[in-house]
XYZ file of C-alpha atoms in Angstrom:
354
model
C -0.052 0.057 -0.018
C 1.564 3.416 -1.039
C 0.456 6.841 0.053
C -2.040 7.270 -2.761
C -3.758 4.047 -2.109
C -7.636 4.789 -1.651
C -8.655 3.624 1.895
C -11.222 0.890 1.425
C -13.174 -1.638 3.293
C -11.068 -4.480 4.735
C -12.394 -7.452 6.677
C -10.681 -6.056 9.879
C -12.423 -2.245 9.160
C -15.526 -1.691 11.199
C -16.917 0.422 8.401
C -15.989 1.564 5.062
C -13.609 4.565 5.148
C -13.221 5.533 1.286
C -14.542 8.594 2.281
C -11.230 9.703 3.504
C -9.158 9.113 0.391
C -9.643 12.466 -1.111
C -8.579 14.599 1.769
C -5.930 17.131 1.005
C -3.332 15.452 3.005
C -3.109 12.219 4.645
C -2.464 13.208 8.010
C -5.402 14.127 10.437
C -5.975 14.751 14.096
C -8.399 13.070 16.333
C -10.743 15.984 16.125
C -10.483 15.694 12.406
C -11.267 12.122 12.352
C -13.998 12.367 14.499
C -15.569 15.112 12.194
C -15.375 12.798 9.407
C -17.436 10.033 11.548
C -14.431 8.038 12.405
C -14.680 7.071 16.114
C -11.959 6.282 18.623
C -12.369 2.724 18.191
C -12.174 2.702 14.431
C -8.961 4.909 14.527
C -7.367 2.314 17.033
C -8.482 -0.753 14.702
C -6.762 1.002 11.713
C -3.754 1.895 13.687
C -3.142 -1.952 14.941
C 0.136 -3.436 14.247
C 0.711 -3.925 10.503
C -2.602 -2.110 9.730
C -3.086 0.688 6.982
C -2.706 3.660 9.490
C -0.392 4.902 12.145
C 0.015 7.473 15.028
C 2.752 9.589 14.176
C 2.303 11.802 17.339
C -0.081 12.030 20.243
C -3.650 12.776 18.565
C -1.757 12.761 15.107
C -2.554 10.230 12.706
C -0.648 9.104 9.230
C -3.449 7.648 6.922
C -0.876 5.309 5.171
C 1.620 2.700 6.801
C 4.816 4.298 5.256
C 7.161 7.022 6.293
C 5.428 10.544 6.162
C 6.231 12.941 3.445
C 8.078 16.018 4.183
C 4.702 17.993 3.828
C 3.029 15.360 6.259
C 5.808 15.706 8.951
C 5.519 19.679 8.858
C 1.686 19.865 8.993
C 1.661 16.594 11.638
C 3.893 18.614 13.946
C 1.763 21.919 13.369
C -1.392 19.909 14.184
C -0.003 18.461 17.445
C 1.114 22.009 18.656
C -1.884 24.041 17.382
C -4.699 24.762 19.856
C -7.636 22.469 19.510
C -10.233 24.896 17.998
C -8.008 24.740 14.716
C -7.139 21.256 15.060
C -11.195 20.207 14.997
C -11.487 21.728 11.545
C -11.801 19.144 8.799
C -9.346 18.583 6.362
C -10.050 20.382 2.942
C -11.057 17.808 0.281
C -9.924 17.748 -3.312
C -10.558 15.997 -6.250
C -8.788 12.814 -7.186
C -5.788 13.550 -9.114
C -5.821 17.072 -8.487
C -2.850 19.209 -6.795
C -3.376 20.021 -3.150
C -3.419 23.763 -2.792
C -0.583 25.946 -0.872
C -3.278 27.875 0.688
C -2.220 29.224 4.274
C -3.357 26.848 6.980
C -4.890 28.409 10.002
C -2.751 26.774 12.803
C -3.507 28.639 15.956
C -0.609 29.615 18.053
C 2.101 27.471 16.289
C 4.855 28.241 13.881
C 7.786 26.124 12.263
C 10.937 27.754 13.432
C 14.637 26.798 13.756
C 16.454 25.023 11.238
C 13.474 23.645 9.577
C 12.096 27.070 9.075
C 15.448 28.291 7.496
C 15.039 25.622 4.960
C 11.805 26.651 4.217
C 12.988 30.214 3.689
C 15.446 28.906 1.206
C 18.777 28.501 3.155
C 21.332 26.538 1.431
C 23.456 26.238 4.667
C 20.553 24.881 6.284
C 20.019 20.899 6.283
C 17.227 19.384 3.910
C 14.117 18.689 5.971
C 14.319 15.044 5.405
C 17.366 14.864 7.434
C 16.192 16.854 10.491
C 15.210 14.351 13.591
C 13.378 17.156 15.188
C 11.117 20.184 13.616
C 10.913 22.953 16.065
C 7.548 24.364 16.649
C 6.943 27.778 18.155
C 4.152 28.128 20.766
C 2.960 30.755 23.287
C 4.889 30.183 26.543
C 1.707 29.338 28.515
C 0.914 26.293 26.257
C 1.026 23.063 28.137
C 2.924 21.006 25.686
C 5.924 19.035 25.767
C 8.591 17.863 23.026
C 7.884 14.262 21.818
C 8.394 12.354 18.679
C 9.967 14.579 15.787
C 7.927 17.914 17.453
C 10.192 19.911 19.593
C 8.519 22.471 21.186
C 10.050 26.094 21.428
C 8.192 28.632 23.729
C 7.886 32.606 23.457
C 6.312 35.302 25.305
C 4.580 36.284 22.110
C 4.490 34.781 18.522
C 5.835 36.688 15.712
C 3.737 37.304 12.807
C 4.246 34.411 10.435
C 5.200 33.989 6.965
C 3.283 31.510 5.055
C 5.532 29.368 2.664
C 3.587 26.411 0.779
C 0.750 27.059 3.039
C 2.803 26.229 6.240
C 3.256 29.071 8.828
C 6.871 29.934 9.292
C 8.777 32.171 12.029
C 10.601 35.206 10.592
C 14.309 34.617 9.828
C 15.736 36.453 12.574
C 13.602 34.260 15.091
C 14.064 31.147 13.258
C 17.962 31.843 13.335
C 17.962 32.313 17.087
C 15.928 29.115 17.753
C 18.284 27.270 15.149
C 21.693 28.863 17.025
C 20.180 27.817 20.271
C 20.645 24.248 19.401
C 23.788 24.374 17.678
C 27.328 24.070 19.120
C 29.277 24.075 16.044
C 30.730 27.540 15.460
C 31.195 27.050 11.554
C 27.746 26.091 11.467
C 26.418 29.238 13.166
C 28.595 31.576 11.053
C 27.535 30.037 7.945
C 23.749 30.500 8.910
C 24.004 34.213 9.796
C 26.343 35.217 6.949
C 23.770 33.558 4.476
C 21.144 35.549 6.464
C 22.939 38.817 5.373
C 24.430 38.136 2.152
C 21.106 36.538 0.865
C 19.233 39.296 1.608
C 16.892 37.819 4.016
C 17.305 40.269 6.948
C 19.416 42.985 8.430
C 22.218 42.368 10.882
C 20.550 44.536 13.668
C 17.334 42.296 13.702
C 19.274 38.871 14.138
C 21.443 40.460 17.124
C 18.363 41.563 18.689
C 16.731 38.153 18.617
C 20.110 36.520 19.740
C 20.232 39.152 22.509
C 16.814 38.438 23.465
C 17.230 34.670 23.485
C 20.523 35.343 25.790
C 22.860 33.671 23.359
C 25.180 36.500 23.451
C 27.130 34.939 26.046
C 28.301 32.117 24.214
C 31.708 32.686 22.764
C 30.949 30.671 19.295
C 27.983 32.949 18.708
C 29.821 36.210 19.914
C 32.400 35.431 17.290
C 29.728 34.558 14.502
C 28.078 37.829 15.329
C 31.298 39.890 15.049
C 31.739 38.401 11.711
C 28.012 39.218 10.632
C 28.329 42.763 11.629
C 31.393 43.131 9.853
C 29.577 41.392 6.700
C 26.432 43.600 7.087
C 28.570 46.801 7.131
C 30.430 45.927 3.938
C 27.376 45.180 2.154
C 25.916 48.444 3.234
C 28.920 50.531 2.041
C 28.776 48.603 -1.417
C 24.962 49.808 -1.307
C 26.027 53.369 -0.342
C 28.642 53.644 -3.176
C 25.915 52.572 -5.670
C 23.239 54.731 -4.689
C 25.829 57.861 -5.306
C 26.670 56.447 -8.515
C 23.061 55.329 -9.823
C 21.210 58.473 -8.630
C 23.677 60.847 -9.640
C 24.879 62.415 -6.722
C 28.140 64.118 -6.560
C 31.243 62.200 -5.351
C 31.833 62.384 -1.812
C 35.198 61.755 -0.025
C 34.704 58.430 1.301
C 35.511 56.923 5.036
C 37.033 60.056 6.519
C 37.623 61.309 10.089
C 36.656 65.076 10.959
C 38.962 67.167 13.112
C 38.879 70.749 14.326
C 42.327 72.382 13.307
C 44.444 71.710 16.150
C 41.706 70.542 18.231
C 39.805 67.520 19.102
C 38.657 64.468 16.994
C 35.021 64.946 15.675
C 34.289 61.568 14.589
C 34.432 59.240 11.619
C 31.898 59.688 8.415
C 31.184 57.151 5.715
C 30.745 59.918 3.081
C 31.330 63.553 3.046
C 30.764 66.471 0.748
C 32.976 69.475 2.051
C 31.618 72.156 -0.298
C 28.347 71.618 1.109
C 29.170 70.330 4.662
C 27.010 67.312 4.256
C 27.932 64.146 5.778
C 26.393 60.633 5.701
C 26.809 57.954 8.313
C 25.630 54.566 8.220
C 23.724 53.449 11.224
C 24.881 50.029 11.805
C 24.500 50.022 15.394
C 23.681 46.557 16.685
C 21.176 46.154 19.571
C 22.960 44.889 22.448
C 22.880 45.902 26.331
C 24.840 48.924 25.775
C 22.634 50.205 22.762
C 21.294 53.381 24.775
C 25.068 54.362 25.504
C 25.791 53.817 22.011
C 22.988 55.795 20.706
C 23.981 58.772 23.101
C 27.305 58.625 21.507
C 25.737 58.955 18.026
C 23.589 61.655 19.281
C 26.451 63.767 21.182
C 28.422 63.403 17.735
C 25.643 64.364 15.673
C 24.821 67.594 17.602
C 28.618 68.829 17.738
C 28.641 68.445 14.139
C 25.624 70.303 13.470
C 26.783 73.103 15.756
C 29.601 73.372 13.537
C 27.145 73.901 10.391
C 27.552 70.253 9.194
C 24.387 68.371 8.106
C 24.280 64.758 9.182
C 22.233 62.123 7.468
C 21.860 58.955 9.235
C 20.904 55.919 7.155
C 20.244 52.307 8.039
C 21.110 49.255 6.053
C 17.514 48.478 5.736
C 16.623 51.576 4.253
C 19.626 51.381 1.813
C 18.240 47.947 0.621
C 14.500 48.671 0.820
C 14.395 52.384 -0.218
C 17.371 53.606 -1.948
C 15.833 56.107 -4.326
C 14.299 57.666 -1.388
C 17.504 57.799 0.770
C 19.123 59.526 -2.470
C 16.613 62.021 -2.411
C 17.177 62.713 1.278
C 20.780 63.383 0.495
C 20.572 65.361 -2.638
C 17.813 67.671 -0.582
C 20.393 68.162 2.170
C 23.068 69.106 -0.702
C 20.923 71.772 -2.257
C 19.690 73.246 1.028
C 23.609 74.094 1.939
C 23.194 77.151 -0.497
C 20.630 78.496 2.160
C 22.689 77.788 5.372
C 25.524 79.731 6.869
C 28.791 78.538 6.142
C 30.115 75.808 8.191
C 33.082 75.877 10.353
C 36.287 75.055 8.862
C 37.205 71.323 9.764
C 40.249 69.176 8.822
C 39.337 65.867 6.693
C 41.637 62.978 6.952
C 41.485 59.687 5.667
C 39.960 56.828 8.074
């Protein structure tokens, strides 16, 4: 019997169950079976040793004897973890031979996270789903669930908004990364995942560091090393985007990566781009949200205030804005350059390579 063999009446079956052969997936909960008119006794009979069904997780059944498909594993884990009102909804029937739709499935309070989620997001450095012994599923902290079988329960004070991939609710990349890193001790594996998150354009470094901080993972040396590499990678990508913005939108060439000093006076700070004639500066805001975020922001604010007292306009741009709204950021810089004609001349400063 294979996965596509219709269920039919057998000598051991208390009643014909042929009507279940056309459900969307051949994995159902106890409540869904009951909604289809299948009693607990009938379910137990079908799951006898050598029978046509099997119990895959508590309250979740595969309607075939072989190993589950990847899709079945994902949905079985979600069915196990989701709150019962959604579990009780009947499966959607489809016509024989028709492809099951990938519409979002309404699993209440349950998301796929960790390595499985990263694989669904398209990470090449995450393992194939079939090779994972456990699938992490994110649930609210107050849920009374325990990890069992292939379902590993991960708790959170509040569930993030899911992304739906082939109908499966999946945690956002930063949260999925944090949950994956929590289970990894291999420094190279952690570094590969974090690097792909940034290089692949899945998310910005600051979002990753925020999740790792909340998960209290930045006390682990192999995670700290990977984060340092991540931040360096993120800054390099942001600098490349800044160069491209100046070129693609026809801004005048600035001087790049400079330090400013008052003549014979103190150091004023480093800048990513500076237009001396217009006294306009751009600085990439690549702060990572760690415990000292407030102190670091105060340093940014003091620097900006000092420069603006000297008549220098400072434009702060985040890597995310550069990635998502480059044209808008170019307009902001162009406006600052044009407005320089209406301002009093800036104080003279010494511009040095950084």
